[in-house]
Coordinates of C-alpha atoms in Angstrom, one line a residue:
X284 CA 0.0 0.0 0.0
X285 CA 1.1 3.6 -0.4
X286 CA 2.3 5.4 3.0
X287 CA 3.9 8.7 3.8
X288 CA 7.2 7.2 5.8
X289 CA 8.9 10.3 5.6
X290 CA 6.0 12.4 6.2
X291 CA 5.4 10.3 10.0
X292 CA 9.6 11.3 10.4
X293 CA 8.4 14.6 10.3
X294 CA 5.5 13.9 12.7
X295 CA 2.7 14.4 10.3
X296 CA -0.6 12.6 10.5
X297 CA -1.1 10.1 7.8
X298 CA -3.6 11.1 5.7
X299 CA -7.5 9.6 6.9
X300 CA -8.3 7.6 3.3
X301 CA -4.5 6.3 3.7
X302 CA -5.8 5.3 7.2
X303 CA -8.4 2.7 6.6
X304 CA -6.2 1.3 3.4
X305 CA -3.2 1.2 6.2
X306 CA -5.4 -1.7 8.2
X307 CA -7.3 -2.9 5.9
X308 CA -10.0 -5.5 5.7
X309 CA -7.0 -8.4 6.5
X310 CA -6.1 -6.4 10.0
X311 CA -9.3 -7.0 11.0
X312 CA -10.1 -10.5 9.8
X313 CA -6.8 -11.2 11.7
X314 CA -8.6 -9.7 14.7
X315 CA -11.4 -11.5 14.1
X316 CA -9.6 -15.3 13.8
X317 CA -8.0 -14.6 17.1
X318 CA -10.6 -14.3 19.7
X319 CA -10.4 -17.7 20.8
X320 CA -6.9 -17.2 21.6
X321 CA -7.8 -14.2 23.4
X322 CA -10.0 -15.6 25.4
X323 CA -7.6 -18.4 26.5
X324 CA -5.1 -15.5 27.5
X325 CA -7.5 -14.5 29.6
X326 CA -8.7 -16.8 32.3
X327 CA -8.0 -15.7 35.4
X328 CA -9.6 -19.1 37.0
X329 CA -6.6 -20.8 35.8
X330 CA -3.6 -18.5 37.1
X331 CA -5.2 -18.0 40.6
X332 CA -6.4 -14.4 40.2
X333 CA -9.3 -13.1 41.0
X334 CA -11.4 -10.7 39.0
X335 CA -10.7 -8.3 41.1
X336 CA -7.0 -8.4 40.8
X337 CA -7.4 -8.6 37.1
X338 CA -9.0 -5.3 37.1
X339 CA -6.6 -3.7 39.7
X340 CA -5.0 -0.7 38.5
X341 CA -1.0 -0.2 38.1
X342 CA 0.8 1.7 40.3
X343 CA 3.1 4.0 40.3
X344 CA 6.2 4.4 38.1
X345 CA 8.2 4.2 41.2
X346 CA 12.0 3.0 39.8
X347 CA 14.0 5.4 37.9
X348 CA 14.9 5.0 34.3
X349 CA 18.4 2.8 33.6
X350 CA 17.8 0.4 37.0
X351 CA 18.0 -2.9 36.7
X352 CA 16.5 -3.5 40.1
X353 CA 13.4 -5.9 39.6
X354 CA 10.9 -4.5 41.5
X355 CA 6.9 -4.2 41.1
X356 CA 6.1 -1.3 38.3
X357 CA 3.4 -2.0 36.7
X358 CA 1.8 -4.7 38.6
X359 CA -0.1 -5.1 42.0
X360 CA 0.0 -7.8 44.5
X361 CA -0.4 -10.8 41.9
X362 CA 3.0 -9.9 40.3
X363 CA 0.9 -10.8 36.8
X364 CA 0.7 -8.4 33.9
X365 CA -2.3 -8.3 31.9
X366 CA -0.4 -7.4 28.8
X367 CA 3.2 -8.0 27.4
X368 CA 4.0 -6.4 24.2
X369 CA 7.8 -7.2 22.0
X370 CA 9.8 -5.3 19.5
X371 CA 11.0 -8.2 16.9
X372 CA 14.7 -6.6 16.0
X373 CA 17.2 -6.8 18.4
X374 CA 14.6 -7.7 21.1
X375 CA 13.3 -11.2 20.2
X376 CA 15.6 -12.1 17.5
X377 CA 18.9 -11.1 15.9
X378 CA 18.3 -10.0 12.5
X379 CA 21.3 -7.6 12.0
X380 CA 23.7 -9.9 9.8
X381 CA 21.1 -10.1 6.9
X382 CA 19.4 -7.2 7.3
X383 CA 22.7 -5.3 7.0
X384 CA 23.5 -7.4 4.2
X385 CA 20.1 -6.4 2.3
X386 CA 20.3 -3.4 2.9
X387 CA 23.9 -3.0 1.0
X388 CA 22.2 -4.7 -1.9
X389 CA 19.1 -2.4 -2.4
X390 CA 21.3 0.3 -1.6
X391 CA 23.6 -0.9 -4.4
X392 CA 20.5 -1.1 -7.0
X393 CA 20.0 2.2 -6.3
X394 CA 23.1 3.7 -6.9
X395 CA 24.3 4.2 -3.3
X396 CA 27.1 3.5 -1.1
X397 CA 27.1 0.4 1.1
X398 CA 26.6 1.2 5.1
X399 CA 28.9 -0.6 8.2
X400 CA 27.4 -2.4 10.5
X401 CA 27.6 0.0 12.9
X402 CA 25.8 2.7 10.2
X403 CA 22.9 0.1 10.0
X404 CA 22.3 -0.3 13.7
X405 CA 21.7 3.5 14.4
X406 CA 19.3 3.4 11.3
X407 CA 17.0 1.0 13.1
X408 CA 15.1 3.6 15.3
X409 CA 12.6 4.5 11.8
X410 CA 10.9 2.6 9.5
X411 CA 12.0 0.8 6.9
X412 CA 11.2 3.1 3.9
X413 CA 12.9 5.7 5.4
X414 CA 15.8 4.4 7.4
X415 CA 16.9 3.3 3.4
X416 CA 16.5 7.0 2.5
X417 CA 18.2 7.9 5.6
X418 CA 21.2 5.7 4.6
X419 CA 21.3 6.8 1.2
X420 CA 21.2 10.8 2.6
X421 CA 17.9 11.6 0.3
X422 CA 14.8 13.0 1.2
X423 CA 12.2 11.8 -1.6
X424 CA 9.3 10.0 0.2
X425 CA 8.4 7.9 -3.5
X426 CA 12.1 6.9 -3.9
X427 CA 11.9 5.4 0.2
X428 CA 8.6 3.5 -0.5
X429 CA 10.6 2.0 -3.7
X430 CA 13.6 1.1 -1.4
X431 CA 11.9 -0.1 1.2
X432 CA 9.6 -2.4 -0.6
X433 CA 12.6 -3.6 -2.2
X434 CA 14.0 -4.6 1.2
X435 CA 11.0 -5.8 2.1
X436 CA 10.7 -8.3 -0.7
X437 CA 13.8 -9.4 -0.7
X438 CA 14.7 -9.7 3.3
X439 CA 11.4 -11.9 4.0
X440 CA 12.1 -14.4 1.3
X441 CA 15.3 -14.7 2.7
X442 CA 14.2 -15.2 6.5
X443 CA 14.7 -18.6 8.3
X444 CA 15.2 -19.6 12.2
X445 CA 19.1 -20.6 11.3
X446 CA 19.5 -16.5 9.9
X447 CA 17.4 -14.6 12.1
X448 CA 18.1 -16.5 15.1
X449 CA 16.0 -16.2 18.7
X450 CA 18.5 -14.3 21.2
X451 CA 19.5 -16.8 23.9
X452 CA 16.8 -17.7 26.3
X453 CA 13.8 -15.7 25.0
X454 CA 11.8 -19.4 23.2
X455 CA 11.9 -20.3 26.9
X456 CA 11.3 -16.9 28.3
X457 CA 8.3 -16.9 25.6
X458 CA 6.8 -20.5 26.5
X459 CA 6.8 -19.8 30.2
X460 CA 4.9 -16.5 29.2
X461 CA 2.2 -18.2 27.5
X462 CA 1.9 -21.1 29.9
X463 CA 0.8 -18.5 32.9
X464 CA -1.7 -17.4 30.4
X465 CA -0.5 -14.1 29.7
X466 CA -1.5 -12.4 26.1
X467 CA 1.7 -11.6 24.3
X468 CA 1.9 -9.6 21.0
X469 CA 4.5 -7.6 18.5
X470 CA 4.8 -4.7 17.4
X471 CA 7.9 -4.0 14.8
X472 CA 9.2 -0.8 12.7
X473 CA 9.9 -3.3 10.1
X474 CA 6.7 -4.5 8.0
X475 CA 4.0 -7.0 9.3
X476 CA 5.0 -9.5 6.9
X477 CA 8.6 -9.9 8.2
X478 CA 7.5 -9.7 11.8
X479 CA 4.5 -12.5 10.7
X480 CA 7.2 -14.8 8.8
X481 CA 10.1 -14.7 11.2
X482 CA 7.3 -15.9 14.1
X483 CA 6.6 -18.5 11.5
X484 CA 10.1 -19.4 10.9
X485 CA 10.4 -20.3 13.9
X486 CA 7.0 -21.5 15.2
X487 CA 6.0 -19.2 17.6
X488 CA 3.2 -17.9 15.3
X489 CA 0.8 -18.9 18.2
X490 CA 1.9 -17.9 21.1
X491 CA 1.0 -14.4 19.9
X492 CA -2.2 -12.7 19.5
X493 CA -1.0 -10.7 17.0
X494 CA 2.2 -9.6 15.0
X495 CA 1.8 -6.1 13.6
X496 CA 4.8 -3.8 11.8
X497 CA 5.0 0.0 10.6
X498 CA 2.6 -0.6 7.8
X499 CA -0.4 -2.7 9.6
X500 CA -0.7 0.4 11.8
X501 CA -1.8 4.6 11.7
X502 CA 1.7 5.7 12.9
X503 CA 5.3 4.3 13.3
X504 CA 6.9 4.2 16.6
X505 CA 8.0 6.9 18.6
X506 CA 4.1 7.4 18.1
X507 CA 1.8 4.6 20.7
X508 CA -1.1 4.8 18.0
X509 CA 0.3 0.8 17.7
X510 CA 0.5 0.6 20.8
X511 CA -2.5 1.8 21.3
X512 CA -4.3 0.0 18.8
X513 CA -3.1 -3.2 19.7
X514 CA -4.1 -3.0 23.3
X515 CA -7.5 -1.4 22.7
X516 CA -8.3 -4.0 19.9
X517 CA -7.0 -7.5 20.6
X518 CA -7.0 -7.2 24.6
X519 CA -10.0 -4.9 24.8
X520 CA -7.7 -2.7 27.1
X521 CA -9.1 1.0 26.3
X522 CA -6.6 2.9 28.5
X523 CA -3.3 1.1 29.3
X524 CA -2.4 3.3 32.6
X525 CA -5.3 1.8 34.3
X526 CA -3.6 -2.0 33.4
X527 CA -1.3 -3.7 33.7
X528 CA 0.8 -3.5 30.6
X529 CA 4.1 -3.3 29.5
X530 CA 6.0 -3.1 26.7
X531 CA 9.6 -4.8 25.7
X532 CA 12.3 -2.6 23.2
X533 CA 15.9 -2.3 22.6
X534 CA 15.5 1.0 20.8
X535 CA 14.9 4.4 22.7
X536 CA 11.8 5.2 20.0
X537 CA 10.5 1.4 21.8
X538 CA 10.7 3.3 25.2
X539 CA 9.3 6.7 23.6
X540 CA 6.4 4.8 22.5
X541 CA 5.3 3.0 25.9
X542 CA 5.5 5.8 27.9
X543 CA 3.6 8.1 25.5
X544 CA 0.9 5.2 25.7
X545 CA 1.1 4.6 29.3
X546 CA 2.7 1.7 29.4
X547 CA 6.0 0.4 31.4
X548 CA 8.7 0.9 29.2
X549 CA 11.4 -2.2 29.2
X550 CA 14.5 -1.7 27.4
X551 CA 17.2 -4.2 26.8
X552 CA 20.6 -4.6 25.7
X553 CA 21.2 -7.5 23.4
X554 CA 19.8 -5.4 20.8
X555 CA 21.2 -3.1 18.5
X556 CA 21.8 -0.3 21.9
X557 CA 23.9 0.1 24.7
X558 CA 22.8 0.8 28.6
X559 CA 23.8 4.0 27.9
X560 CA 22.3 5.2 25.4
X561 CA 19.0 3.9 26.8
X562 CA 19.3 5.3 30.2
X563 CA 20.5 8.4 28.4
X564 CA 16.9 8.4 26.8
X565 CA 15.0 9.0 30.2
X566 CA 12.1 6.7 28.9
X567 CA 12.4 3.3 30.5
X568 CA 11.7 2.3 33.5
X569 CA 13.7 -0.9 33.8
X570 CA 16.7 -1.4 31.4
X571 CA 17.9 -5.1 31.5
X572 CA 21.0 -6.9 30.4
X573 CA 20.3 -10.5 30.2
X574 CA 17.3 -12.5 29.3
X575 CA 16.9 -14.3 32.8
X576 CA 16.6 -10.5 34.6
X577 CA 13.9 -9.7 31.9
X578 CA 12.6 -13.0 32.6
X579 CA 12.1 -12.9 36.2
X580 CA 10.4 -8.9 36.3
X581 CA 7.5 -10.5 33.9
X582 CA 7.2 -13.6 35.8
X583 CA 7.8 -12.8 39.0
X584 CA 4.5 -13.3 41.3

């Protein structure tokens, strides 16, 4: 579909006829196929929680940004979330090896100069469309959606478990999720079909209620309208400071968009940025370095 990437850099609402094209009669069938899942998520009977505590609200933001202390944001006395939201990139799995090597070629088709690693990696806060553009120093929103769809088309067909490799610990960390009956979903910068073939690459596909990306959604992160969305329309959660919710980044736009949606903002550091430059951010409100840490502040009754 046509969408203004560059215009959403410059914080511009996408346009309202783009809107309804940008979700699209698929988003909601999606929606639609996945309330039985949704309902599983949801059965307090079977985690030991009372209504009540499932409709307890969240306290306070109490730990400062850049502490890894595990303590209780976000949840009350039943230590359960009702919500736990991923990035895909540099939060689930590692997808920096091909991606970098895709992007090199569609920069090459275009007439471009390849990128280092490093180069890509600080090009992974925007979209797609126009982290190419961003790359390639131009600012020509039709010659981003042709980049981009480029990488897109190439990069997915290309995607298996063996080359966009699960980051040590998080299958675990994801089946231990869904076996306390917590809803989990994505939400990715890159498109929805990457983020909906890497979970089927490596089978994971249903331990999500959904898998959205940049394109499924009215606005990109740094803006929570995914967030947001995704909450409101597969949880049924219509204001996400009143919940339990939290969402799980490695990028400071990740943290940027929990807290603008009220959620707690996780970031972590097996991604693609350091402890530094997330606590430099001032948006998270726990920052952890390993897998178990993150692990133990979801699961942790």
């Amino acid at each position: 579909r046509s969408m203004s990437y560059l215009s959403r850099r410059r914080g511009l609402s996408l346009p309202g006829q783009l809107k309804g094209n940008a979700r699209g009669a698929g988003l909601l069938s999606r929606k639609n196929d996945l309330q039985r899942r949704i309902a599983q998520h949801h059965a307090p009977k079977k985690l030991g929680v009372s209504t009540a505590c499932t409709e307890a609200k969240r306290g306070p933001l109490a730990v400062s940004a850049g502490s890894s202390k595990l303590g209780d944001v976000g949840k009350d006395s039943s230590g359960l979330f009702e919500a736990i939201i991923f990035d895909m990139d540099g939060t689930l799995v590692s997808s920096t090896n091909l991606a970098h090597k895709a992007t090199n070629a569609v920069l090459k088709e275009f007439g471009y100069n390849s990128i280092t690693k490093h180069e890509y990696g600080q090009g992974t806060k925007y979209t797609t469309p126009v982290r190419l553009a961003w790359h390639a120093g131009v600012d020509d929103r039709d010659l981003a959606q042709k980049m981009g769809a480029a990488f897109d088309s190439s990069i997915i067909q290309l995607v298996t478990a063996e080359n966009v490799p699960t980051f040590p610990g998080i299958k675990e960390l994801l089946m231990e999720i869904k076996a306390a009956g917590i809803g989990m979903a994505v939400l990715s910068n890159a498109s929805g079909q990457y983020v909906r073939r890497v979970n089927q690459a490596h089978g994971v596909t249903a331990s999500f209620l959904v898998g959205l990306g940049a394109d499924d959604v009215e606005q990109a992160k740094p803006s929570p309208l995914g967030l947001e969305e995704i909450l409101r329309e597969y949880y049924g959660i219509q204001n996400a400071a009143e919940k339990r919710t939290v969402y799980v980044g490695d990028s400071v736009s990740d943290g940027q968009a929990a807290k603008a949606a009220g959620m707690v903002a996780i970031g972590v550091t097996w991604g693609e940025n350091t402890r530094e430059t997330l606590s430099a951010a001032a948006t998270f409100d726990h920052i952890f370095d390993k897998v178990e840490e993150l692990r133990s502040f979801l699961l942790s009754a």
